[in-house]
Short mmCIF file of C-alpha atoms and ligand atoms in Angstrom, two decimals:
data_model
loop_
_atom_site.label_atom_id
_atom_site.label_comp_id
_atom_site.label_asym_id
_atom_site.label_seq_id
_atom_site.Cartn_x
_atom_site.Cartn_y
_atom_site.Cartn_z
CA MET Q 1498 261.70 -120.80 0.75
CA THR Q 1499 260.86 -118.22 -1.90
CA GLU Q 1500 257.76 -120.05 -3.03
CA ASP Q 1501 256.77 -120.63 0.54
CA ALA Q 1502 256.74 -116.99 1.61
CA VAL Q 1503 254.64 -115.76 -1.34
CA ALA Q 1504 252.43 -118.81 -1.13
CA ALA Q 1505 251.97 -118.25 2.58
CA ILE Q 1506 250.77 -114.71 1.86
CA GLU Q 1507 248.40 -116.01 -0.78
CA ARG Q 1508 247.07 -118.60 1.61
CA GLY Q 1509 246.68 -115.96 4.28
CA LEU Q 1510 244.68 -113.71 1.96
CA ALA Q 1511 242.56 -116.66 0.85
CA GLU Q 1512 241.81 -117.46 4.49
CA LEU Q 1513 240.69 -113.90 5.12
CA GLY Q 1514 238.68 -114.48 1.99
CA ASP Q 1515 235.23 -113.04 1.64
CA ALA Q 1516 234.20 -113.26 5.27
CA TYR Q 1517 234.52 -109.51 5.69
CA ARG Q 1518 231.79 -109.01 3.05
CA ASP Q 1519 229.21 -110.75 5.20
CA ALA Q 1520 230.41 -108.98 8.32
CA PHE Q 1521 230.13 -105.57 6.62
CA ALA Q 1522 226.74 -106.38 5.13
CA THR Q 1523 225.26 -107.39 8.49
CA ALA Q 1524 226.71 -104.45 10.45
CA SER Q 1525 223.57 -102.46 11.18
CA ASN Q 1526 225.12 -99.12 12.05
CA GLU Q 1527 228.25 -97.09 11.48
CA ILE Q 1528 229.88 -98.02 14.77
CA SER Q 1529 229.64 -101.77 14.28
CA LEU Q 1530 230.69 -101.36 10.64
CA ARG Q 1531 233.82 -99.51 11.74
CA ASP Q 1532 234.49 -102.25 14.31
CA GLU Q 1533 234.34 -104.90 11.60
CA TYR Q 1534 236.58 -102.80 9.36
CA ALA Q 1535 239.16 -102.52 12.14
CA LYS Q 1536 239.13 -106.29 12.55
CA VAL Q 1537 240.39 -106.61 8.98
CA LEU Q 1538 242.49 -103.53 8.29
CA GLY Q 1539 243.10 -102.16 11.80
CA LYS Q 1540 246.75 -101.11 12.24
CA LYS Q 1541 247.22 -102.96 15.52
CA GLN Q 1542 245.15 -106.12 15.46
CA GLY Q 1543 243.69 -106.28 11.95
CA SER Q 1544 243.98 -109.74 10.41
CA LEU Q 1545 245.71 -108.26 7.36
CA THR Q 1546 248.46 -106.94 9.60
CA ARG Q 1547 249.26 -110.52 10.50
CA VAL Q 1548 249.48 -111.52 6.83
CA MET Q 1549 251.66 -108.50 6.13
CA GLY Q 1550 254.04 -109.76 8.80
CA LEU Q 1551 254.95 -112.54 6.36
CA MET Q 1552 256.38 -109.96 3.93
CA ARG Q 1553 259.59 -110.04 5.90
CA ASP Q 1554 260.32 -113.48 4.48
CA VAL Q 1555 259.69 -112.52 0.86
CA PRO Q 1556 262.93 -111.88 -1.05
CA ALA Q 1557 263.32 -108.43 -2.57
CA ASP Q 1558 262.73 -109.44 -6.20
CA ARG Q 1559 259.31 -110.91 -5.40
CA ARG Q 1560 258.13 -108.20 -3.08
CA PRO Q 1561 256.36 -106.13 -5.77
CA GLU Q 1562 254.33 -109.15 -6.76
CA ALA Q 1563 253.38 -110.04 -3.18
CA GLY Q 1564 252.75 -106.35 -2.37
CA ALA Q 1565 250.39 -106.01 -5.33
CA LYS Q 1566 248.33 -108.92 -4.04
CA VAL Q 1567 248.05 -107.47 -0.58
CA ASN Q 1568 247.16 -104.05 -1.98
CA ALA Q 1569 244.48 -105.46 -4.24
CA PHE Q 1570 242.92 -107.17 -1.24
CA LYS Q 1571 243.12 -103.98 0.80
CA ASP Q 1572 241.49 -101.96 -2.00
CA GLN Q 1573 238.63 -104.40 -2.15
CA VAL Q 1574 238.03 -104.26 1.58
CA GLU Q 1575 238.12 -100.46 1.48
CA ARG Q 1576 235.73 -100.23 -1.44
CA THR Q 1577 233.28 -102.60 0.20
CA PHE Q 1578 233.52 -100.63 3.44
CA GLU Q 1579 232.92 -97.25 1.74
CA GLN Q 1580 229.93 -98.60 -0.11
CA ARG Q 1581 228.33 -100.07 3.00
CA LEU Q 1582 229.02 -96.84 4.91
CA ALA Q 1583 227.30 -94.82 2.21
CA ASP Q 1584 224.34 -97.24 2.29
CA LEU Q 1585 224.05 -96.93 6.05
CA HIS Q 1586 224.15 -93.12 5.86
CA ARG Q 1587 221.51 -93.09 3.18
CA ALA Q 1588 219.33 -95.47 5.18
CA SER Q 1589 219.54 -93.40 8.36
CA ARG Q 1590 218.80 -90.22 6.41
CA ASP Q 1591 215.77 -91.92 4.85
CA ALA Q 1592 214.59 -93.09 8.25
CA GLU Q 1593 214.92 -89.53 9.54
CA LEU Q 1594 212.95 -88.10 6.62
CA HIS Q 1595 210.16 -90.59 7.00
CA ALA Q 1596 209.97 -90.43 10.78
CA ARG Q 1597 207.53 -88.17 12.59
CA PRO Q 1598 208.80 -84.65 11.93
CA TYR Q 1599 210.26 -82.57 14.71
CA ASP Q 1600 208.27 -79.51 15.64
CA LEU Q 1601 211.00 -76.94 15.86
CA THR Q 1602 208.54 -74.33 17.08
CA LEU Q 1603 207.87 -76.13 20.39
CA PRO Q 1604 209.31 -74.34 23.42
CA GLY Q 1605 212.39 -75.99 24.95
CA ARG Q 1606 211.98 -78.10 28.05
CA LEU Q 1607 215.21 -77.43 29.92
CA PRO Q 1608 215.54 -74.05 31.58
CA VAL Q 1609 218.37 -72.21 29.83
CA GLY Q 1610 220.73 -70.58 32.31
CA ARG Q 1611 221.08 -66.86 31.94
CA GLY Q 1612 224.53 -65.35 31.66
CA HIS Q 1613 225.59 -62.22 33.45
CA LEU Q 1614 228.16 -59.48 33.19
CA HIS Q 1615 231.76 -60.32 34.04
CA PRO Q 1616 232.69 -59.34 37.64
CA VAL Q 1617 235.05 -56.66 36.31
CA LEU Q 1618 232.24 -55.08 34.30
CA GLN Q 1619 229.81 -55.38 37.22
CA THR Q 1620 232.34 -53.55 39.35
CA ARG Q 1621 232.90 -50.97 36.60
CA ASP Q 1622 229.17 -50.26 36.39
CA ASP Q 1623 228.79 -49.97 40.16
CA LEU Q 1624 231.74 -47.56 40.31
CA LEU Q 1625 230.45 -45.46 37.43
CA THR Q 1626 227.07 -45.29 39.16
CA ILE Q 1627 228.70 -43.85 42.29
CA PHE Q 1628 230.36 -41.11 40.22
CA ARG Q 1629 227.28 -40.50 38.08
CA ASP Q 1630 225.31 -39.95 41.28
CA LEU Q 1631 227.93 -37.38 42.30
CA GLY Q 1632 227.25 -35.50 39.05
CA PHE Q 1633 229.99 -36.80 36.75
CA GLU Q 1634 229.25 -37.42 33.08
CA VAL Q 1635 230.41 -40.76 31.59
CA VAL Q 1636 232.53 -40.47 28.43
CA GLU Q 1637 234.40 -43.09 26.37
CA GLY Q 1638 237.89 -42.79 24.94
CA PRO Q 1639 239.92 -44.84 22.42
CA GLU Q 1640 242.20 -47.72 23.39
CA VAL Q 1641 244.59 -47.12 20.47
CA GLU Q 1642 245.97 -43.66 21.04
CA LEU Q 1643 248.51 -41.10 19.90
CA GLU Q 1644 251.60 -40.65 22.04
CA GLU Q 1645 250.56 -37.01 22.31
CA ASN Q 1646 247.32 -37.78 24.20
CA ASN Q 1647 248.72 -40.59 26.31
CA PHE Q 1648 252.03 -38.98 27.32
CA THR Q 1649 253.09 -35.67 25.79
CA LYS Q 1650 250.17 -33.44 26.74
CA LEU Q 1651 250.20 -35.04 30.19
CA ALA Q 1652 253.69 -33.57 30.62
CA PHE Q 1653 255.57 -36.87 30.58
CA PRO Q 1654 259.16 -36.01 29.64
CA PRO Q 1655 260.21 -37.97 26.50
CA ASP Q 1656 262.59 -40.14 28.52
CA HIS Q 1657 260.11 -40.97 31.31
CA PRO Q 1658 260.41 -44.69 32.15
CA ALA Q 1659 256.69 -45.26 31.50
CA THR Q 1660 257.25 -44.39 27.84
CA ASP Q 1661 259.90 -47.08 27.53
CA MET Q 1662 259.51 -50.04 25.17
CA GLN Q 1663 259.55 -52.25 28.28
CA ASP Q 1664 256.43 -50.63 29.69
CA THR Q 1665 254.37 -49.66 26.68
CA PHE Q 1666 252.86 -51.46 23.73
CA TRP Q 1667 253.81 -49.32 20.76
CA VAL Q 1668 251.77 -49.95 17.63
CA GLY Q 1669 252.91 -49.65 14.02
CA VAL Q 1670 250.25 -47.94 11.92
CA ASP Q 1671 250.59 -47.94 8.14
CA GLY Q 1672 250.46 -44.46 6.71
CA ALA Q 1673 250.78 -42.70 10.08
CA PRO Q 1674 252.91 -39.55 9.93
CA LYS Q 1675 256.51 -40.20 11.02
CA ASP Q 1676 256.35 -38.03 14.11
CA ALA Q 1677 252.97 -39.38 15.31
CA ARG Q 1678 253.72 -42.45 17.38
CA VAL Q 1679 250.81 -44.72 18.25
CA LEU Q 1680 250.34 -47.01 21.26
CA LEU Q 1681 247.81 -48.98 23.27
CA ARG Q 1682 246.88 -46.48 25.97
CA THR Q 1683 248.69 -47.13 29.24
CA HIS Q 1684 246.03 -45.37 31.31
CA THR Q 1685 242.62 -43.73 30.90
CA SER Q 1686 244.18 -40.29 31.35
CA ASN Q 1687 244.18 -40.03 27.53
CA THR Q 1688 240.44 -39.41 27.77
CA GLN Q 1689 241.05 -36.56 30.21
CA VAL Q 1690 243.30 -34.96 27.56
CA ARG Q 1691 240.82 -35.52 24.76
CA VAL Q 1692 237.86 -34.08 26.64
CA MET Q 1693 239.80 -31.09 28.00
CA SER Q 1694 241.13 -30.35 24.50
CA THR Q 1695 237.65 -30.16 22.98
CA ARG Q 1696 235.47 -28.54 25.66
CA THR Q 1697 235.42 -25.41 27.72
CA PRO Q 1698 235.04 -25.65 31.52
CA PRO Q 1699 233.20 -26.36 33.68
CA MET Q 1700 233.31 -30.12 33.15
CA ALA Q 1701 233.10 -33.16 35.39
CA VAL Q 1702 233.76 -36.41 33.57
CA VAL Q 1703 234.48 -40.08 34.31
CA SER Q 1704 235.72 -42.62 31.81
CA ALA Q 1705 236.29 -46.36 32.08
CA GLY Q 1706 237.89 -48.97 29.87
CA PRO Q 1707 240.79 -51.28 29.10
CA VAL Q 1708 244.41 -50.10 29.35
CA TYR Q 1709 247.61 -51.94 28.43
CA ARG Q 1710 251.02 -52.32 30.02
CA ARG Q 1711 253.86 -54.81 29.80
CA ASP Q 1712 253.17 -56.15 33.25
CA ASP Q 1713 252.36 -59.71 34.29
CA ASP Q 1714 252.20 -61.19 37.80
CA ILE Q 1715 249.56 -62.13 40.39
CA THR Q 1716 248.35 -58.55 40.76
CA HIS Q 1717 249.16 -57.25 37.24
CA SER Q 1718 247.82 -58.23 33.84
CA PRO Q 1719 249.00 -56.79 30.49
CA MET Q 1720 245.40 -55.68 29.92
CA PHE Q 1721 243.36 -54.32 32.76
CA HIS Q 1722 240.65 -51.73 33.28
CA GLN Q 1723 240.83 -48.27 34.75
CA ILE Q 1724 238.44 -45.53 35.73
CA GLU Q 1725 239.54 -41.93 35.35
CA GLY Q 1726 237.66 -38.98 36.78
CA PHE Q 1727 238.37 -35.27 36.57
CA LEU Q 1728 236.74 -31.92 37.13
CA VAL Q 1729 237.73 -28.49 35.82
CA ASP Q 1730 236.16 -25.25 36.99
CA GLU Q 1731 237.07 -21.80 38.28
CA GLN Q 1732 237.11 -22.59 41.98
CA VAL Q 1733 238.41 -26.10 42.60
CA SER Q 1734 240.67 -27.24 45.37
CA MET Q 1735 242.25 -30.35 46.83
CA ALA Q 1736 239.48 -30.24 49.44
CA ASP Q 1737 236.90 -30.90 46.69
CA LEU Q 1738 238.96 -33.84 45.51
CA LYS Q 1739 239.14 -35.25 49.02
CA GLY Q 1740 235.40 -34.83 49.45
CA VAL Q 1741 234.62 -36.66 46.22
CA LEU Q 1742 237.00 -39.52 46.98
CA ALA Q 1743 235.69 -39.87 50.54
CA ALA Q 1744 232.16 -40.10 49.10
CA PHE Q 1745 233.44 -42.67 46.64
CA ALA Q 1746 234.98 -44.82 49.40
CA GLU Q 1747 231.72 -44.69 51.34
CA GLY Q 1748 229.73 -45.55 48.23
CA LEU Q 1749 231.97 -48.55 47.75
CA TYR Q 1750 232.45 -49.88 51.28
CA GLY Q 1751 229.78 -48.11 53.34
CA PRO Q 1752 229.50 -45.04 55.59
CA GLY Q 1753 232.48 -44.17 57.76
CA THR Q 1754 235.05 -45.91 55.51
CA PRO Q 1755 238.34 -44.15 56.30
CA VAL Q 1756 240.41 -42.54 53.51
CA ARG Q 1757 244.03 -41.44 53.70
CA PHE Q 1758 246.03 -39.27 51.28
CA ARG Q 1759 249.77 -39.75 50.85
CA PRO Q 1760 251.91 -37.36 48.79
CA SER Q 1761 252.97 -38.96 45.54
CA TYR Q 1762 254.25 -38.05 42.10
CA PHE Q 1763 252.62 -38.17 38.66
CA PRO Q 1764 253.93 -35.77 36.01
CA PHE Q 1765 250.44 -34.49 35.18
CA VAL Q 1766 249.35 -33.40 38.67
CA GLU Q 1767 250.68 -30.97 41.26
CA PRO Q 1768 250.33 -31.72 44.08
CA GLY Q 1769 249.85 -35.42 43.57
CA ALA Q 1770 248.68 -38.06 46.00
CA GLU Q 1771 247.94 -41.70 46.40
CA VAL Q 1772 244.81 -42.68 48.25
CA ASP Q 1773 244.48 -45.56 50.67
CA ILE Q 1774 241.18 -46.90 51.92
CA GLY Q 1775 240.85 -48.48 55.36
CA CYS Q 1776 241.12 -52.26 55.04
CA VAL Q 1777 237.68 -53.85 55.09
CA PHE Q 1778 239.03 -57.36 55.55
CA CYS Q 1779 240.34 -56.98 59.07
CA SER Q 1780 239.94 -54.89 62.20
CA GLU Q 1781 242.06 -53.96 65.18
CA ALA Q 1782 239.12 -54.53 67.51
CA ALA Q 1783 238.51 -58.07 66.29
CA GLY Q 1784 242.23 -58.86 66.48
CA THR Q 1785 242.40 -59.83 62.78
CA ARG Q 1786 244.76 -57.05 61.71
CA ALA Q 1787 248.00 -58.70 62.76
CA THR Q 1788 247.47 -61.52 60.28
CA CYS Q 1789 245.72 -59.66 57.43
CA ARG Q 1790 247.32 -60.41 54.08
CA VAL Q 1791 245.20 -57.97 52.09
CA CYS Q 1792 246.55 -54.84 53.85
CA LYS Q 1793 249.75 -56.59 54.95
CA THR Q 1794 248.82 -55.68 58.55
CA THR Q 1795 248.93 -51.92 57.87
CA GLY Q 1796 245.15 -51.40 57.99
CA TRP Q 1797 245.32 -49.51 54.68
CA VAL Q 1798 244.94 -50.59 51.06
CA GLU Q 1799 246.26 -48.40 48.26
CA VAL Q 1800 243.62 -47.88 45.60
CA LEU Q 1801 244.23 -44.82 43.46
CA GLY Q 1802 246.34 -41.96 42.19
CA CYS Q 1803 245.10 -38.39 42.08
CA GLY Q 1804 246.01 -34.73 42.32
CA MET Q 1805 245.40 -31.22 41.06
CA ILE Q 1806 245.81 -31.10 37.28
CA HIS Q 1807 249.18 -29.54 36.46
CA PRO Q 1808 248.89 -26.03 34.93
CA ASP Q 1809 251.04 -27.21 31.99
CA VAL Q 1810 248.53 -29.96 31.24
CA LEU Q 1811 245.64 -27.47 31.26
CA ARG Q 1812 247.66 -25.24 28.93
CA HIS Q 1813 248.48 -28.14 26.57
CA CYS Q 1814 244.75 -28.77 26.30
CA GLY Q 1815 243.89 -25.13 25.56
CA ILE Q 1816 242.57 -24.27 29.02
CA ASP Q 1817 243.80 -21.09 30.73
CA PRO Q 1818 245.42 -22.17 34.05
CA GLU Q 1819 245.17 -18.58 35.36
CA ARG Q 1820 241.43 -18.88 35.26
CA TYR Q 1821 240.73 -22.60 35.73
CA ARG Q 1822 241.87 -25.40 37.96
CA GLY Q 1823 241.00 -29.03 38.09
CA TYR Q 1824 241.55 -32.28 39.88
CA ALA Q 1825 241.92 -35.78 38.48
CA PHE Q 1826 242.04 -39.32 39.81
CA GLY Q 1827 242.51 -42.74 38.30
CA PHE Q 1828 242.50 -46.34 39.48
CA GLY Q 1829 242.34 -49.96 38.40
CA ILE Q 1830 238.97 -51.70 38.39
CA GLU Q 1831 240.40 -55.22 38.83
CA ARG Q 1832 242.05 -54.15 42.06
CA ILE Q 1833 238.72 -52.92 43.43
CA ALA Q 1834 236.98 -56.11 42.24
CA MET Q 1835 239.70 -58.28 43.87
CA LEU Q 1836 239.32 -56.41 47.17
CA ARG Q 1837 235.57 -56.43 46.94
CA TYR Q 1838 235.24 -60.17 46.31
CA GLY Q 1839 238.43 -61.35 48.03
CA ILE Q 1840 239.98 -62.67 44.79
CA PRO Q 1841 243.61 -63.64 45.41
CA SER Q 1842 245.00 -63.51 41.84
CA ILE Q 1843 244.15 -61.23 38.92
CA LYS Q 1844 244.55 -64.27 36.62
CA HIS Q 1845 241.21 -65.66 37.77
CA LEU Q 1846 239.52 -62.64 36.23
CA PHE Q 1847 240.84 -63.40 32.73
CA GLU Q 1848 240.81 -67.19 32.51
CA ASN Q 1849 237.08 -67.37 31.69
CA ASP Q 1850 236.54 -70.44 33.83
CA PRO Q 1851 232.75 -70.76 34.25
CA ARG Q 1852 233.22 -72.33 37.71
CA PHE Q 1853 234.80 -69.05 38.80
CA LEU Q 1854 232.56 -66.67 36.87
CA ALA Q 1855 229.34 -68.38 38.03
CA GLN Q 1856 230.12 -67.21 41.58
CA PHE Q 1857 229.33 -63.58 40.80
N1 LIG C 2058 247.03 -42.28 35.25
C1 LIG C 2058 247.55 -42.67 36.55
C2 LIG C 2058 247.98 -44.14 36.47
O1 LIG C 2058 247.57 -44.84 35.58
C3 LIG C 2058 246.55 -42.49 37.62
C4 LIG C 2058 246.21 -41.06 37.86
C5 LIG C 2058 245.12 -40.48 37.23
C6 LIG C 2058 246.97 -40.32 38.75
C7 LIG C 2058 244.81 -39.14 37.44
C8 LIG C 2058 246.66 -39.01 38.98
C9 LIG C 2058 245.60 -38.42 38.34
O2 LIG C 2058 248.72 -44.61 37.31
#
């Protein structure tokens, strides 16, 4: 029995013999060489696997001997394979070098598709253009901000829910002073603070960019974009704000677009309001209102927050509220883009699927 098992392995190896050498030598490219290799050493169907199956019958004390034989065979196959592979690579490289050279300076034949701006950025630019045409200057602000500019100077009380860990991405900054907390801005109102703190009125500014909140569902993303606009001067009233936002709604959805103001609360404005724009996806006359999912049959879609800048905020930014007043408004760009293009979920805007993006 003992003799038989080891002898059977030896016979098996002898049968495999040298045939692989011829097969490797005649393989004319890497793919067929690898095929031949798999026929010998392949884990599933390689012929060596079959021989190895005989190991089971070899008693423990003779296993090292039998194993050494199998390994020696395996090494030989591997060495022969590596050598042939190197030869094939060298040959194909030689062929390439001696072939007619490519002219890399020739113009390409396929038309290369041009990319375009992301729908959110297209919307941002269109919105900024509306405000620029109304006389607002475009300014940029930082995304990583001091608590002071994002909350404190905007008169958020320290325990306001928006400042909570649940709502805000706080950032640890090495070497920052202990009392200066840093965060990813939760709105673009930080830019309002920065500009008001460094300039003297009059000023009319818009700012756009990413903002961050711990929010995630079909209409909220932890990163989204906002536009903030504000104006500070000696004679400014809520009527000016309404005029500018009505012009904005018309710039966006065409002449006669209705706008509605609802009282609302933000700590940095007084009075404060939310603005709804008449739903452009349905109409009472056409009988489509009763089933409209965009406005939930109300005929109105909420788009922004606004108000008269609170005197405390002006004061925090070094502007005399006895002399100056201002208004401010802010809104999410994704929301406008979703309404504009009828996009049902904010996720589509951030998945970078070319089949989606190519539609804009
Ligand atoms: N910053 C507010 C928000 O992100 C929007 C806003 C801006 C409201 C300016 C009033 C005035 O919700």
